[in-house]
Every structure is written in C-alpha cells, then in structure tokens.
Amino acid sequence: MKCVDDYKEGLKTVKMLCEIALDTKAEDLVVLDVNKLSGFADYFIIMSGRSSRHVQGLASALDKQVHSKRLKVGATEGLADGQWVLLDFGDIVVHIFYKDTRDFYDLEGLWHDAPRVEL
C-alpha cells in the first residue's frame, strides 16, 4: 500500500503534467486513477496528438519539464515512431497517442474500472 502523502504528491505532479500537455495543445486528455487496480502506477495520463510530430512534441515538452523539476524519470518508449509514446514517471505513466492508434488500443476501455480524475 502506498503512503497517502506520496499519493497526494503524485496528484500534484499529474496536475502539472496536464497543464504542460494542454499548453502544448494535447487533445482528449484523460487522467485515470489506477492506484487500486495496479501495482505499478497510481495514475495514467492519456492524451492524443494531431500528428506523429505533435505526439513527439508533447512527449518532449513533458520530458523536459520533468527533468527540469528533477523528478524521478523512468523509461520513454515509442518516441521515434510517434504513434504511441509511453513516458514512465514512476507512479505516473503518460500515454501519448496519435488519434487512430488511441482508438485501436482503447486504454480507457481496458481500464474502465479506474475512476477518472477531474482536474
């Protein structure tokens, strides 16, 4: 079980990441609270980009901000392709999709039991 303070701190980071994403024109942004359903993350942030370049730009903007804040940074997957980029920030996993790819994988449907976080 995770510490409540860590969980609340994670929510602050989620809000910061969402602000950056929206400033970078992310589309269809959704935050799922997967804390009770997952052993590897507390939150999923899911968003779409208009093109593969936009997906890459969103990922770069988020990654740059997390580095500048000296927050824990995990792996980045899929950046070169720009169809589905996964940014692992420990308890927060960011999924950035090109729209058609997002529709195909339907993470919101797969994690339908996870409550949505209203920001």
mmCIF file of N, CA and C in Angstrom:
data_model
loop_
_atom_site.group_PDB
_atom_site.id
_atom_site.type_symbol
_atom_site.label_atom_id
_atom_site.label_comp_id
_atom_site.label_asym_id
_atom_site.label_seq_id
_atom_site.Cartn_x
_atom_site.Cartn_y
_atom_site.Cartn_z
ATOM 1 N N MET A 1 0.846 -1.190 0.000
ATOM 2 C CA MET A 1 0.000 0.000 0.000
ATOM 3 C C MET A 1 0.884 1.244 0.000
ATOM 4 N N LYS A 2 0.535 2.186 -0.811
ATOM 5 C CA LYS A 2 1.327 3.394 -0.925
ATOM 6 C C LYS A 2 0.958 4.393 0.163
ATOM 7 N N CYS A 3 1.910 5.208 0.523
ATOM 8 C CA CYS A 3 1.707 6.252 1.523
ATOM 9 C C CYS A 3 0.764 7.319 0.959
ATOM 10 N N VAL A 4 -0.151 7.809 1.787
ATOM 11 C CA VAL A 4 -1.111 8.821 1.361
ATOM 12 C C VAL A 4 -0.400 10.084 0.882
ATOM 13 N N ASP A 5 0.682 10.483 1.571
ATOM 14 C CA ASP A 5 1.423 11.673 1.162
ATOM 15 C C ASP A 5 2.019 11.500 -0.235
ATOM 16 N N ASP A 6 2.542 10.301 -0.537
ATOM 17 C CA ASP A 6 3.090 10.037 -1.866
ATOM 18 C C ASP A 6 1.991 10.127 -2.922
ATOM 19 N N TYR A 7 0.815 9.602 -2.579
ATOM 20 C CA TYR A 7 -0.322 9.606 -3.493
ATOM 21 C C TYR A 7 -0.754 11.047 -3.787
ATOM 22 N N LYS A 8 -0.828 11.887 -2.754
ATOM 23 C CA LYS A 8 -1.207 13.295 -2.928
ATOM 24 C C LYS A 8 -0.139 14.054 -3.712
ATOM 25 N N GLU A 9 1.129 13.765 -3.444
ATOM 26 C CA GLU A 9 2.215 14.403 -4.183
ATOM 27 C C GLU A 9 2.139 14.011 -5.660
ATOM 28 N N GLY A 10 1.783 12.771 -5.908
ATOM 29 C CA GLY A 10 1.612 12.310 -7.286
ATOM 30 C C GLY A 10 0.522 13.082 -8.003
ATOM 31 N N LEU A 11 -0.558 13.407 -7.292
ATOM 32 C CA LEU A 11 -1.644 14.167 -7.894
ATOM 33 C C LEU A 11 -1.187 15.571 -8.275
ATOM 34 N N LYS A 12 -0.321 16.170 -7.467
ATOM 35 C CA LYS A 12 0.235 17.483 -7.816
ATOM 36 C C LYS A 12 1.050 17.391 -9.105
ATOM 37 N N THR A 13 1.826 16.329 -9.227
ATOM 38 C CA THR A 13 2.625 16.132 -10.434
ATOM 39 C C THR A 13 1.726 15.885 -11.635
ATOM 40 N N VAL A 14 0.660 15.120 -11.442
ATOM 41 C CA VAL A 14 -0.305 14.873 -12.518
ATOM 42 C C VAL A 14 -0.875 16.198 -13.020
ATOM 43 N N LYS A 15 -1.265 17.061 -12.099
ATOM 44 C CA LYS A 15 -1.821 18.362 -12.494
ATOM 45 C C LYS A 15 -0.808 19.185 -13.279
ATOM 46 N N MET A 16 0.448 19.172 -12.832
ATOM 47 C CA MET A 16 1.490 19.907 -13.537
ATOM 48 C C MET A 16 1.671 19.357 -14.958
ATOM 49 N N LEU A 17 1.728 18.026 -15.080
ATOM 50 C CA LEU A 17 1.904 17.406 -16.390
ATOM 51 C C LEU A 17 0.722 17.718 -17.308
ATOM 52 N N CYS A 18 -0.482 17.728 -16.763
ATOM 53 C CA CYS A 18 -1.666 18.031 -17.567
ATOM 54 C C CYS A 18 -1.644 19.473 -18.052
ATOM 55 N N GLU A 19 -1.210 20.389 -17.214
ATOM 56 C CA GLU A 19 -1.100 21.794 -17.623
ATOM 57 C C GLU A 19 -0.120 21.938 -18.784
ATOM 58 N N ILE A 20 1.014 21.265 -18.677
ATOM 59 C CA ILE A 20 2.010 21.315 -19.754
ATOM 60 C C ILE A 20 1.423 20.725 -21.036
ATOM 61 N N ALA A 21 0.749 19.589 -20.908
ATOM 62 C CA ALA A 21 0.159 18.933 -22.076
ATOM 63 C C ALA A 21 -0.871 19.838 -22.744
ATOM 64 N N LEU A 22 -1.729 20.452 -21.947
ATOM 65 C CA LEU A 22 -2.751 21.333 -22.520
ATOM 66 C C LEU A 22 -2.135 22.574 -23.137
ATOM 67 N N ASP A 23 -1.069 23.095 -22.527
ATOM 68 C CA ASP A 23 -0.351 24.239 -23.106
ATOM 69 C C ASP A 23 0.294 23.875 -24.432
ATOM 70 N N THR A 24 0.594 22.581 -24.603
ATOM 71 C CA THR A 24 1.219 22.092 -25.832
ATOM 72 C C THR A 24 0.161 21.543 -26.791
ATOM 73 N N LYS A 25 -1.095 21.859 -26.498
ATOM 74 C CA LYS A 25 -2.238 21.541 -27.365
ATOM 75 C C LYS A 25 -2.577 20.057 -27.432
ATOM 76 N N ALA A 26 -2.401 19.345 -26.319
ATOM 77 C CA ALA A 26 -2.846 17.949 -26.261
ATOM 78 C C ALA A 26 -4.360 17.904 -26.433
ATOM 79 N N GLU A 27 -4.837 16.839 -27.029
ATOM 80 C CA GLU A 27 -6.266 16.665 -27.254
ATOM 81 C C GLU A 27 -6.789 15.485 -26.444
ATOM 82 N N ASP A 28 -8.064 15.555 -26.068
ATOM 83 C CA ASP A 28 -8.768 14.460 -25.384
ATOM 84 C C ASP A 28 -7.992 13.944 -24.173
ATOM 85 N N LEU A 29 -7.556 14.835 -23.316
ATOM 86 C CA LEU A 29 -6.771 14.470 -22.143
ATOM 87 C C LEU A 29 -7.660 13.802 -21.093
ATOM 88 N N VAL A 30 -7.220 12.643 -20.620
ATOM 89 C CA VAL A 30 -7.934 11.880 -19.602
ATOM 90 C C VAL A 30 -6.926 11.428 -18.551
ATOM 91 N N VAL A 31 -7.321 11.524 -17.276
ATOM 92 C CA VAL A 31 -6.480 11.015 -16.200
ATOM 93 C C VAL A 31 -7.263 9.911 -15.493
ATOM 94 N N LEU A 32 -6.638 8.743 -15.387
ATOM 95 C CA LEU A 32 -7.238 7.610 -14.694
ATOM 96 C C LEU A 32 -6.488 7.343 -13.400
ATOM 97 N N ASP A 33 -7.222 7.119 -12.328
ATOM 98 C CA ASP A 33 -6.641 6.748 -11.043
ATOM 99 C C ASP A 33 -6.615 5.224 -10.987
ATOM 100 N N VAL A 34 -5.443 4.648 -11.226
ATOM 101 C CA VAL A 34 -5.303 3.195 -11.275
ATOM 102 C C VAL A 34 -4.670 2.636 -10.003
ATOM 103 N N ASN A 35 -4.588 3.463 -8.970
ATOM 104 C CA ASN A 35 -3.942 3.100 -7.716
ATOM 105 C C ASN A 35 -4.444 1.779 -7.139
ATOM 106 N N LYS A 36 -5.750 1.570 -7.134
ATOM 107 C CA LYS A 36 -6.314 0.362 -6.535
ATOM 108 C C LYS A 36 -6.371 -0.812 -7.500
ATOM 109 N N LEU A 37 -6.038 -0.571 -8.755
ATOM 110 C CA LEU A 37 -6.113 -1.615 -9.776
ATOM 111 C C LEU A 37 -4.754 -2.084 -10.269
ATOM 112 N N SER A 38 -3.718 -1.338 -9.922
ATOM 113 C CA SER A 38 -2.398 -1.586 -10.475
ATOM 114 C C SER A 38 -1.349 -1.614 -9.378
ATOM 115 N N GLY A 39 -0.365 -2.461 -9.538
ATOM 116 C CA GLY A 39 0.757 -2.497 -8.611
ATOM 117 C C GLY A 39 1.944 -1.690 -9.105
ATOM 118 N N PHE A 40 1.822 -1.097 -10.286
ATOM 119 C CA PHE A 40 2.980 -0.400 -10.856
ATOM 120 C C PHE A 40 2.765 1.096 -11.065
ATOM 121 N N ALA A 41 1.556 1.593 -10.881
ATOM 122 C CA ALA A 41 1.306 3.026 -11.094
ATOM 123 C C ALA A 41 0.104 3.471 -10.278
ATOM 124 N N ASP A 42 0.067 4.775 -10.003
ATOM 125 C CA ASP A 42 -1.100 5.383 -9.356
ATOM 126 C C ASP A 42 -2.006 6.044 -10.381
ATOM 127 N N TYR A 43 -1.393 6.642 -11.409
ATOM 128 C CA TYR A 43 -2.159 7.398 -12.395
ATOM 129 C C TYR A 43 -1.700 7.080 -13.800
ATOM 130 N N PHE A 44 -2.662 7.063 -14.720
ATOM 131 C CA PHE A 44 -2.392 7.071 -16.151
ATOM 132 C C PHE A 44 -2.884 8.418 -16.673
ATOM 133 N N ILE A 45 -2.044 9.077 -17.433
ATOM 134 C CA ILE A 45 -2.469 10.261 -18.170
ATOM 135 C C ILE A 45 -2.479 9.846 -19.634
ATOM 136 N N ILE A 46 -3.632 10.002 -20.275
ATOM 137 C CA ILE A 46 -3.800 9.580 -21.668
ATOM 138 C C ILE A 46 -4.205 10.800 -22.478
ATOM 139 N N MET A 47 -3.542 10.991 -23.602
ATOM 140 C CA MET A 47 -3.841 12.139 -24.456
ATOM 141 C C MET A 47 -3.566 11.779 -25.905
ATOM 142 N N SER A 48 -4.022 12.647 -26.794
ATOM 143 C CA SER A 48 -3.801 12.458 -28.223
ATOM 144 C C SER A 48 -3.091 13.658 -28.811
ATOM 145 N N GLY A 49 -2.364 13.370 -29.890
ATOM 146 C CA GLY A 49 -1.747 14.407 -30.704
ATOM 147 C C GLY A 49 -2.317 14.348 -32.105
ATOM 148 N N ARG A 50 -2.257 15.455 -32.817
ATOM 149 C CA ARG A 50 -2.845 15.558 -34.157
ATOM 150 C C ARG A 50 -2.015 14.869 -35.236
ATOM 151 N N SER A 51 -0.735 14.658 -34.965
ATOM 152 C CA SER A 51 0.173 14.033 -35.930
ATOM 153 C C SER A 51 1.288 13.349 -35.148
ATOM 154 N N SER A 52 2.086 12.570 -35.844
ATOM 155 C CA SER A 52 3.204 11.915 -35.155
ATOM 156 C C SER A 52 4.187 12.963 -34.626
ATOM 157 N N ARG A 53 4.374 14.054 -35.365
ATOM 158 C CA ARG A 53 5.260 15.141 -34.890
ATOM 159 C C ARG A 53 4.676 15.800 -33.632
ATOM 160 N N HIS A 54 3.374 15.979 -33.597
ATOM 161 C CA HIS A 54 2.735 16.568 -32.424
ATOM 162 C C HIS A 54 2.878 15.632 -31.224
ATOM 163 N N VAL A 55 2.707 14.341 -31.435
ATOM 164 C CA VAL A 55 2.899 13.346 -30.371
ATOM 165 C C VAL A 55 4.317 13.448 -29.820
ATOM 166 N N GLN A 56 5.296 13.520 -30.707
ATOM 167 C CA GLN A 56 6.693 13.637 -30.290
ATOM 168 C C GLN A 56 6.939 14.947 -29.548
ATOM 169 N N GLY A 57 6.330 16.025 -30.015
ATOM 170 C CA GLY A 57 6.476 17.320 -29.359
ATOM 171 C C GLY A 57 5.877 17.328 -27.957
ATOM 172 N N LEU A 58 4.720 16.705 -27.796
ATOM 173 C CA LEU A 58 4.106 16.581 -26.468
ATOM 174 C C LEU A 58 5.030 15.816 -25.529
ATOM 175 N N ALA A 59 5.560 14.698 -26.015
ATOM 176 C CA ALA A 59 6.456 13.882 -25.188
ATOM 177 C C ALA A 59 7.701 14.663 -24.793
ATOM 178 N N SER A 60 8.272 15.381 -25.738
ATOM 179 C CA SER A 60 9.475 16.162 -25.444
ATOM 180 C C SER A 60 9.198 17.264 -24.426
ATOM 181 N N ALA A 61 8.065 17.947 -24.558
ATOM 182 C CA ALA A 61 7.716 19.019 -23.620
ATOM 183 C C ALA A 61 7.536 18.470 -22.204
ATOM 184 N N LEU A 62 6.862 17.347 -22.083
ATOM 185 C CA LEU A 62 6.649 16.741 -20.762
ATOM 186 C C LEU A 62 7.963 16.254 -20.165
ATOM 187 N N ASP A 63 8.749 15.584 -20.974
ATOM 188 C CA ASP A 63 10.024 15.043 -20.505
ATOM 189 C C ASP A 63 10.964 16.173 -20.058
ATOM 190 N N LYS A 64 11.009 17.233 -20.827
ATOM 191 C CA LYS A 64 11.867 18.378 -20.497
ATOM 192 C C LYS A 64 11.461 18.995 -19.162
ATOM 193 N N GLN A 65 10.168 19.160 -18.938
ATOM 194 C CA GLN A 65 9.688 19.769 -17.700
ATOM 195 C C GLN A 65 9.990 18.886 -16.493
ATOM 196 N N VAL A 66 9.817 17.590 -16.644
ATOM 197 C CA VAL A 66 10.093 16.664 -15.534
ATOM 198 C C VAL A 66 11.581 16.674 -15.206
ATOM 199 N N HIS A 67 12.421 16.714 -16.233
ATOM 200 C CA HIS A 67 13.869 16.808 -15.987
ATOM 201 C C HIS A 67 14.219 18.094 -15.257
ATOM 202 N N SER A 68 13.602 19.206 -15.661
ATOM 203 C CA SER A 68 13.927 20.493 -15.043
ATOM 204 C C SER A 68 13.482 20.553 -13.582
ATOM 205 N N LYS A 69 12.446 19.802 -13.240
ATOM 206 C CA LYS A 69 11.961 19.758 -11.847
ATOM 207 C C LYS A 69 12.693 18.706 -11.020
ATOM 208 N N ARG A 70 13.596 17.967 -11.680
ATOM 209 C CA ARG A 70 14.369 16.915 -11.031
ATOM 210 C C ARG A 70 13.484 15.829 -10.393
ATOM 211 N N LEU A 71 12.395 15.529 -11.079
ATOM 212 C CA LEU A 71 11.518 14.466 -10.633
ATOM 213 C C LEU A 71 12.035 13.142 -11.176
ATOM 214 N N LYS A 72 11.658 12.085 -10.529
ATOM 215 C CA LYS A 72 12.083 10.757 -10.971
ATOM 216 C C LYS A 72 11.616 10.515 -12.406
ATOM 217 N N VAL A 73 12.517 10.037 -13.218
ATOM 218 C CA VAL A 73 12.187 9.781 -14.614
ATOM 219 C C VAL A 73 12.524 8.339 -14.954
ATOM 220 N N GLY A 74 11.558 7.649 -15.522
ATOM 221 C CA GLY A 74 11.775 6.278 -15.950
ATOM 222 C C GLY A 74 12.030 6.244 -17.445
ATOM 223 N N ALA A 75 11.593 5.197 -18.059
ATOM 224 C CA ALA A 75 11.849 4.962 -19.475
ATOM 225 C C ALA A 75 10.888 5.738 -20.368
ATOM 226 N N THR A 76 11.325 5.947 -21.602
ATOM 227 C CA THR A 76 10.485 6.501 -22.665
ATOM 228 C C THR A 76 10.479 5.485 -23.790
ATOM 229 N N GLU A 77 9.294 5.149 -24.259
ATOM 230 C CA GLU A 77 9.160 4.162 -25.340
ATOM 231 C C GLU A 77 8.348 4.769 -26.475
ATOM 232 N N GLY A 78 8.722 4.457 -27.707
ATOM 233 C CA GLY A 78 7.937 4.820 -28.877
ATOM 234 C C GLY A 78 8.143 6.219 -29.420
ATOM 235 N N LEU A 79 9.124 6.930 -28.932
ATOM 236 C CA LEU A 79 9.327 8.318 -29.353
ATOM 237 C C LEU A 79 9.662 8.428 -30.846
ATOM 238 N N ALA A 80 10.486 7.540 -31.340
ATOM 239 C CA ALA A 80 10.914 7.621 -32.748
ATOM 240 C C ALA A 80 9.748 7.426 -33.711
ATOM 241 N N ASP A 81 8.808 6.561 -33.350
ATOM 242 C CA ASP A 81 7.682 6.253 -34.225
ATOM 243 C C ASP A 81 6.583 7.312 -34.156
ATOM 244 N N GLY A 82 6.321 7.831 -32.963
ATOM 245 C CA GLY A 82 5.324 8.890 -32.799
ATOM 246 C C GLY A 82 3.879 8.449 -32.898
ATOM 247 N N GLN A 83 3.622 7.147 -32.774
ATOM 248 C CA GLN A 83 2.244 6.649 -32.802
ATOM 249 C C GLN A 83 1.692 6.464 -31.387
ATOM 250 N N TRP A 84 2.539 5.952 -30.504
ATOM 251 C CA TRP A 84 2.175 5.755 -29.095
ATOM 252 C C TRP A 84 3.451 5.928 -28.289
ATOM 253 N N VAL A 85 3.552 7.024 -27.587
ATOM 254 C CA VAL A 85 4.712 7.278 -26.744
ATOM 255 C C VAL A 85 4.302 7.046 -25.301
ATOM 256 N N LEU A 86 5.106 6.269 -24.606
ATOM 257 C CA LEU A 86 4.876 5.991 -23.194
ATOM 258 C C LEU A 86 6.008 6.638 -22.398
ATOM 259 N N LEU A 87 5.632 7.487 -21.450
ATOM 260 C CA LEU A 87 6.591 8.116 -20.549
ATOM 261 C C LEU A 87 6.342 7.558 -19.161
ATOM 262 N N ASP A 88 7.345 6.912 -18.604
ATOM 263 C CA ASP A 88 7.227 6.306 -17.284
ATOM 264 C C ASP A 88 7.865 7.222 -16.255
ATOM 265 N N PHE A 89 7.015 7.859 -15.438
ATOM 266 C CA PHE A 89 7.491 8.733 -14.375
ATOM 267 C C PHE A 89 7.253 8.080 -13.013
ATOM 268 N N GLY A 90 7.525 6.796 -12.922
ATOM 269 C CA GLY A 90 7.332 6.082 -11.657
ATOM 270 C C GLY A 90 5.861 5.769 -11.434
ATOM 271 N N ASP A 91 5.237 6.461 -10.493
ATOM 272 C CA ASP A 91 3.833 6.210 -10.174
ATOM 273 C C ASP A 91 2.869 6.858 -11.164
ATOM 274 N N ILE A 92 3.406 7.577 -12.120
ATOM 275 C CA ILE A 92 2.596 8.219 -13.159
ATOM 276 C C ILE A 92 3.095 7.730 -14.514
ATOM 277 N N VAL A 93 2.185 7.181 -15.298
ATOM 278 C CA VAL A 93 2.528 6.720 -16.640
ATOM 279 C C VAL A 93 1.725 7.558 -17.631
ATOM 280 N N VAL A 94 2.430 8.188 -18.553
ATOM 281 C CA VAL A 94 1.804 9.041 -19.556
ATOM 282 C C VAL A 94 1.781 8.292 -20.886
ATOM 283 N N HIS A 95 0.593 8.246 -21.489
ATOM 284 C CA HIS A 95 0.412 7.627 -22.803
ATOM 285 C C HIS A 95 0.007 8.737 -23.767
ATOM 286 N N ILE A 96 0.806 8.935 -24.809
ATOM 287 C CA ILE A 96 0.508 9.953 -25.815
ATOM 288 C C ILE A 96 0.309 9.216 -27.140
ATOM 289 N N PHE A 97 -0.887 9.334 -27.672
ATOM 290 C CA PHE A 97 -1.260 8.588 -28.871
ATOM 291 C C PHE A 97 -1.514 9.498 -30.059
ATOM 292 N N TYR A 98 -1.192 8.979 -31.230
ATOM 293 C CA TYR A 98 -1.782 9.507 -32.447
ATOM 294 C C TYR A 98 -3.220 8.994 -32.441
ATOM 295 N N LYS A 99 -4.178 9.816 -32.861
ATOM 296 C CA LYS A 99 -5.596 9.520 -32.655
ATOM 297 C C LYS A 99 -6.028 8.115 -33.083
ATOM 298 N N ASP A 100 -5.696 7.693 -34.285
ATOM 299 C CA ASP A 100 -6.123 6.374 -34.758
ATOM 300 C C ASP A 100 -5.543 5.250 -33.906
ATOM 301 N N THR A 101 -4.323 5.424 -33.446
ATOM 302 C CA THR A 101 -3.687 4.424 -32.594
ATOM 303 C C THR A 101 -4.398 4.354 -31.251
ATOM 304 N N ARG A 102 -4.782 5.502 -30.713
ATOM 305 C CA ARG A 102 -5.507 5.528 -29.440
ATOM 306 C C ARG A 102 -6.835 4.790 -29.568
ATOM 307 N N ASP A 103 -7.557 5.029 -30.644
ATOM 308 C CA ASP A 103 -8.831 4.336 -30.853
ATOM 309 C C ASP A 103 -8.637 2.824 -30.924
ATOM 310 N N PHE A 104 -7.563 2.393 -31.572
ATOM 311 C CA PHE A 104 -7.301 0.966 -31.729
ATOM 312 C C PHE A 104 -7.022 0.286 -30.397
ATOM 313 N N TYR A 105 -6.165 0.881 -29.556
ATOM 314 C CA TYR A 105 -5.771 0.243 -28.292
ATOM 315 C C TYR A 105 -6.767 0.473 -27.160
ATOM 316 N N ASP A 106 -7.532 1.531 -27.208
ATOM 317 C CA ASP A 106 -8.626 1.790 -26.272
ATOM 318 C C ASP A 106 -8.250 1.527 -24.805
ATOM 319 N N LEU A 107 -7.211 2.219 -24.320
ATOM 320 C CA LEU A 107 -6.800 2.052 -22.924
ATOM 321 C C LEU A 107 -7.903 2.418 -21.941
ATOM 322 N N GLU A 108 -8.689 3.436 -22.275
ATOM 323 C CA GLU A 108 -9.786 3.812 -21.388
ATOM 324 C C GLU A 108 -10.773 2.652 -21.225
ATOM 325 N N GLY A 109 -10.998 1.918 -22.298
ATOM 326 C CA GLY A 109 -11.876 0.751 -22.235
ATOM 327 C C GLY A 109 -11.255 -0.389 -21.439
ATOM 328 N N LEU A 110 -9.954 -0.613 -21.645
ATOM 329 C CA LEU A 110 -9.267 -1.676 -20.907
ATOM 330 C C LEU A 110 -9.236 -1.396 -19.407
ATOM 331 N N TRP A 111 -9.131 -0.131 -19.038
ATOM 332 C CA TRP A 111 -9.066 0.275 -17.627
ATOM 333 C C TRP A 111 -10.375 0.953 -17.215
ATOM 334 N N HIS A 112 -11.501 0.421 -17.702
ATOM 335 C CA HIS A 112 -12.796 1.053 -17.465
ATOM 336 C C HIS A 112 -13.176 1.108 -15.979
ATOM 337 N N ASP A 113 -12.588 0.262 -15.153
ATOM 338 C CA ASP A 113 -12.880 0.277 -13.710
ATOM 339 C C ASP A 113 -12.136 1.391 -12.973
ATOM 340 N N ALA A 114 -11.183 2.012 -13.623
ATOM 341 C CA ALA A 114 -10.390 3.082 -12.984
ATOM 342 C C ALA A 114 -11.205 4.383 -13.006
ATOM 343 N N PRO A 115 -11.328 5.013 -11.842
ATOM 344 C CA PRO A 115 -12.043 6.290 -11.819
ATOM 345 C C PRO A 115 -11.271 7.367 -12.580
ATOM 346 N N ARG A 116 -12.012 8.236 -13.240
ATOM 347 C CA ARG A 116 -11.400 9.389 -13.912
ATOM 348 C C ARG A 116 -11.158 10.485 -12.886
ATOM 349 N N VAL A 117 -10.026 11.137 -13.032
ATOM 350 C CA VAL A 117 -9.672 12.247 -12.136
ATOM 351 C C VAL A 117 -10.079 13.530 -12.840
ATOM 352 N N GLU A 118 -10.910 14.319 -12.189
ATOM 353 C CA GLU A 118 -11.315 15.619 -12.717
ATOM 354 C C GLU A 118 -10.334 16.656 -12.228
ATOM 355 N N LEU A 119 -9.737 17.383 -13.138
ATOM 356 C CA LEU A 119 -8.749 18.401 -12.771
ATOM 357 C C LEU A 119 -9.341 19.792 -12.904
#
